[in-house]
Every structure is written in C-alpha cells, then in structure tokens.
C-alpha cells in the first residue's frame, strides 16, 4: 500500500420483510372446534461490498485485490446470498404446517 493512501470500498445494505396473518380453523365430529390466529413477520438482512480500490494522495486510483483489515472481513466476508420473497414464503408455509400439525384430533 502506498504511503498515505486510502483503501476505499462501497457497502450496500438492505433487507426484505414479509408480514403475514392466517386464521387456522378446524371442525370435526371427534374433536371440539379449533381456531387460532397466526400472525408474525419474517425479515432477512443483507450486506454486500464492491469496488475495493486504493486511492493515493495525488488522486490516482487502482483496484485493490485484498481485504484491508478485520473490520472489512467481518463486513464483507459473508457469503450469504440475498433473500428472495419465495424463501420468506417458504418460512411462512413451514409455520402454517407446524400449526396445522398441532390441531388436536381427539
């Protein structure tokens, strides 16, 4: 790294959230009526880094192909992919299936 140069990189952050509410009801001859409201929120946060570069004091810029320090490693080292709406919907479907499985049958 050149003397008095700055290591610069861009950090993008964001997230996705899915709020839901379902009423699970069941009736039958062998068990009493069942009704429960399921309401929750699923969130996923993400963070990506790009455009790592070294800028010297005179304004010259060159690409950086190394991690600057431990903080950058913690910030940019995650390989977690961006969450999609379909992935959050899968979480909701799992929660509904668990609740349906808890309906007393006797």
Short mmCIF file of the C-alpha atoms (twelve columns), coordinates in Angstrom:
data_MODEL
# 
_entry.id   MODEL 
# 
loop_
_atom_site.group_PDB 
_atom_site.id 
_atom_site.type_symbol 
_atom_site.label_atom_id 
_atom_site.label_alt_id 
_atom_site.label_comp_id 
_atom_site.label_asym_id 
_atom_site.label_seq_id 
_atom_site.Cartn_x 
_atom_site.Cartn_y 
_atom_site.Cartn_z 
_atom_site.pdbx_PDB_model_num 
ATOM 1   C CA . UNK A 1   0.000   0.000   0.000  1 
ATOM 2   C CA . UNK A 2   1.473   3.375   -0.944 1 
ATOM 3   C CA . UNK A 3   2.276   5.817   1.861  1 
ATOM 4   C CA . UNK A 4   -0.715  7.966   2.946  1 
ATOM 5   C CA . UNK A 5   -3.036  6.161   0.511  1 
ATOM 6   C CA . UNK A 6   -6.642  5.365   1.373  1 
ATOM 7   C CA . UNK A 7   -8.338  1.992   0.994  1 
ATOM 8   C CA . UNK A 8   -11.918 2.575   -0.166 1 
ATOM 9   C CA . UNK A 9   -14.818 0.199   -0.789 1 
ATOM 10  C CA . UNK A 10  -18.562 0.501   -1.214 1 
ATOM 11  C CA . UNK A 11  -21.011 -1.225  1.137  1 
ATOM 12  C CA . UNK A 12  -24.631 -1.837  0.137  1 
ATOM 13  C CA . UNK A 13  -27.163 -2.963  2.733  1 
ATOM 14  C CA . UNK A 14  -30.808 -3.800  2.581  1 
ATOM 15  C CA . UNK A 15  -33.418 -6.240  3.640  1 
ATOM 16  C CA . UNK A 16  -36.664 -7.914  2.875  1 
ATOM 17  C CA . UNK A 17  -39.653 -8.369  5.144  1 
ATOM 18  C CA . UNK A 18  -42.833 -10.390 4.881  1 
ATOM 19  C CA . UNK A 19  -45.684 -9.857  7.344  1 
ATOM 20  C CA . UNK A 20  -48.473 -12.405 7.460  1 
ATOM 21  C CA . UNK A 21  -51.632 -13.343 9.304  1 
ATOM 22  C CA . UNK A 22  -53.684 -16.525 8.854  1 
ATOM 23  C CA . UNK A 23  -56.597 -17.963 10.753 1 
ATOM 24  C CA . UNK A 24  -56.361 -21.737 11.149 1 
ATOM 25  C CA . UNK A 25  -59.708 -23.367 11.873 1 
ATOM 26  C CA . UNK A 26  -60.823 -26.976 12.052 1 
ATOM 27  C CA . UNK A 27  -64.021 -28.747 12.944 1 
ATOM 28  C CA . UNK A 28  -64.937 -32.393 13.203 1 
ATOM 29  C CA . UNK A 29  -67.204 -34.837 14.962 1 
ATOM 30  C CA . UNK A 30  -64.414 -36.360 17.069 1 
ATOM 31  C CA . UNK A 31  -62.932 -33.116 18.421 1 
ATOM 32  C CA . UNK A 32  -64.062 -29.658 19.501 1 
ATOM 33  C CA . UNK A 33  -63.821 -26.708 17.086 1 
ATOM 34  C CA . UNK A 34  -60.305 -25.280 16.791 1 
ATOM 35  C CA . UNK A 35  -59.402 -21.718 15.823 1 
ATOM 36  C CA . UNK A 36  -56.125 -19.893 16.130 1 
ATOM 37  C CA . UNK A 37  -54.755 -16.715 14.574 1 
ATOM 38  C CA . UNK A 38  -51.168 -16.965 13.380 1 
ATOM 39  C CA . UNK A 39  -49.517 -13.604 12.885 1 
ATOM 40  C CA . UNK A 40  -45.820 -12.867 12.525 1 
ATOM 41  C CA . UNK A 41  -43.142 -11.162 10.481 1 
ATOM 42  C CA . UNK A 42  -40.148 -12.703 8.707  1 
ATOM 43  C CA . UNK A 43  -37.156 -10.482 7.933  1 
ATOM 44  C CA . UNK A 44  -33.791 -11.063 6.309  1 
ATOM 45  C CA . UNK A 45  -30.989 -8.501  6.156  1 
ATOM 46  C CA . UNK A 46  -28.179 -8.482  3.615  1 
ATOM 47  C CA . UNK A 47  -24.951 -6.645  3.022  1 
ATOM 48  C CA . UNK A 48  -22.554 -6.685  0.068  1 
ATOM 49  C CA . UNK A 49  -19.247 -4.979  -0.654 1 
ATOM 50  C CA . UNK A 50  -17.884 -3.913  -4.015 1 
ATOM 51  C CA . UNK A 51  -15.471 -1.617  -5.815 1 
ATOM 52  C CA . UNK A 52  -12.472 -2.081  -3.484 1 
ATOM 53  C CA . UNK A 53  -9.793  0.403   -4.501 1 
ATOM 54  C CA . UNK A 54  -6.704  2.241   -3.321 1 
ATOM 55  C CA . UNK A 55  -6.589  5.993   -3.780 1 
ATOM 56  C CA . UNK A 56  -3.269  7.736   -3.331 1 
ATOM 57  C CA . UNK A 57  -2.800  11.307  -2.120 1 
ATOM 58  C CA . UNK A 58  -2.435  12.664  -5.648 1 
ATOM 59  C CA . UNK A 59  -5.771  11.240  -6.801 1 
ATOM 60  C CA . UNK A 60  -4.620  8.127   -8.609 1 
ATOM 61  C CA . UNK A 61  -6.837  5.084   -8.127 1 
ATOM 62  C CA . UNK A 62  -6.050  1.415   -8.582 1 
ATOM 63  C CA . UNK A 63  -8.087  -1.732  -7.857 1 
ATOM 64  C CA . UNK A 64  -7.488  -3.465  -4.525 1 
ATOM 65  C CA . UNK A 65  -7.405  -7.262  -4.536 1 
ATOM 66  C CA . UNK A 66  -7.009  -7.810  -0.797 1 
ATOM 67  C CA . UNK A 67  -9.037  -7.355  2.384  1 
ATOM 68  C CA . UNK A 68  -7.907  -4.247  4.243  1 
ATOM 69  C CA . UNK A 69  -8.496  -5.296  7.864  1 
ATOM 70  C CA . UNK A 70  -10.579 -7.405  10.244 1 
ATOM 71  C CA . UNK A 71  -13.495 -4.960  10.186 1 
ATOM 72  C CA . UNK A 72  -13.721 -5.227  6.408  1 
ATOM 73  C CA . UNK A 73  -13.543 -9.023  6.671  1 
ATOM 74  C CA . UNK A 74  -16.480 -9.012  9.111  1 
ATOM 75  C CA . UNK A 75  -18.439 -6.564  6.967  1 
ATOM 76  C CA . UNK A 76  -17.755 -8.105  3.564  1 
ATOM 77  C CA . UNK A 77  -16.787 -11.691 4.340  1 
ATOM 78  C CA . UNK A 78  -20.317 -13.076 4.424  1 
ATOM 79  C CA . UNK A 79  -21.216 -15.304 1.510  1 
ATOM 80  C CA . UNK A 80  -24.916 -15.208 2.404  1 
ATOM 81  C CA . UNK A 81  -26.996 -14.754 -0.728 1 
ATOM 82  C CA . UNK A 82  -29.720 -12.171 -0.943 1 
ATOM 83  C CA . UNK A 83  -33.019 -13.486 0.372  1 
ATOM 84  C CA . UNK A 84  -35.855 -13.769 -2.114 1 
ATOM 85  C CA . UNK A 85  -39.591 -13.400 -1.476 1 
ATOM 86  C CA . UNK A 86  -40.013 -17.103 -2.281 1 
ATOM 87  C CA . UNK A 87  -37.604 -18.047 0.526  1 
ATOM 88  C CA . UNK A 88  -39.608 -15.980 3.005  1 
ATOM 89  C CA . UNK A 89  -42.840 -17.540 1.768  1 
ATOM 90  C CA . UNK A 90  -41.325 -20.980 2.447  1 
ATOM 91  C CA . UNK A 91  -40.728 -19.919 6.070  1 
ATOM 92  C CA . UNK A 92  -44.389 -18.883 6.359  1 
ATOM 93  C CA . UNK A 93  -45.616 -22.154 4.845  1 
ATOM 94  C CA . UNK A 94  -43.471 -24.085 7.350  1 
ATOM 95  C CA . UNK A 95  -45.002 -22.103 10.237 1 
ATOM 96  C CA . UNK A 96  -48.505 -22.829 8.957  1 
ATOM 97  C CA . UNK A 97  -47.746 -26.530 8.529  1 
ATOM 98  C CA . UNK A 98  -46.427 -26.718 12.119 1 
ATOM 99  C CA . UNK A 99  -49.592 -25.060 13.417 1 
ATOM 100 C CA . UNK A 100 -51.845 -27.374 11.408 1 
ATOM 101 C CA . UNK A 101 -49.905 -30.328 12.839 1 
ATOM 102 C CA . UNK A 102 -50.744 -29.141 16.364 1 
ATOM 103 C CA . UNK A 103 -54.514 -29.299 15.866 1 
ATOM 104 C CA . UNK A 104 -55.829 -31.781 18.461 1 
ATOM 105 C CA . UNK A 105 -57.609 -34.676 16.788 1 
ATOM 106 C CA . UNK A 106 -59.300 -36.114 19.885 1 
# 
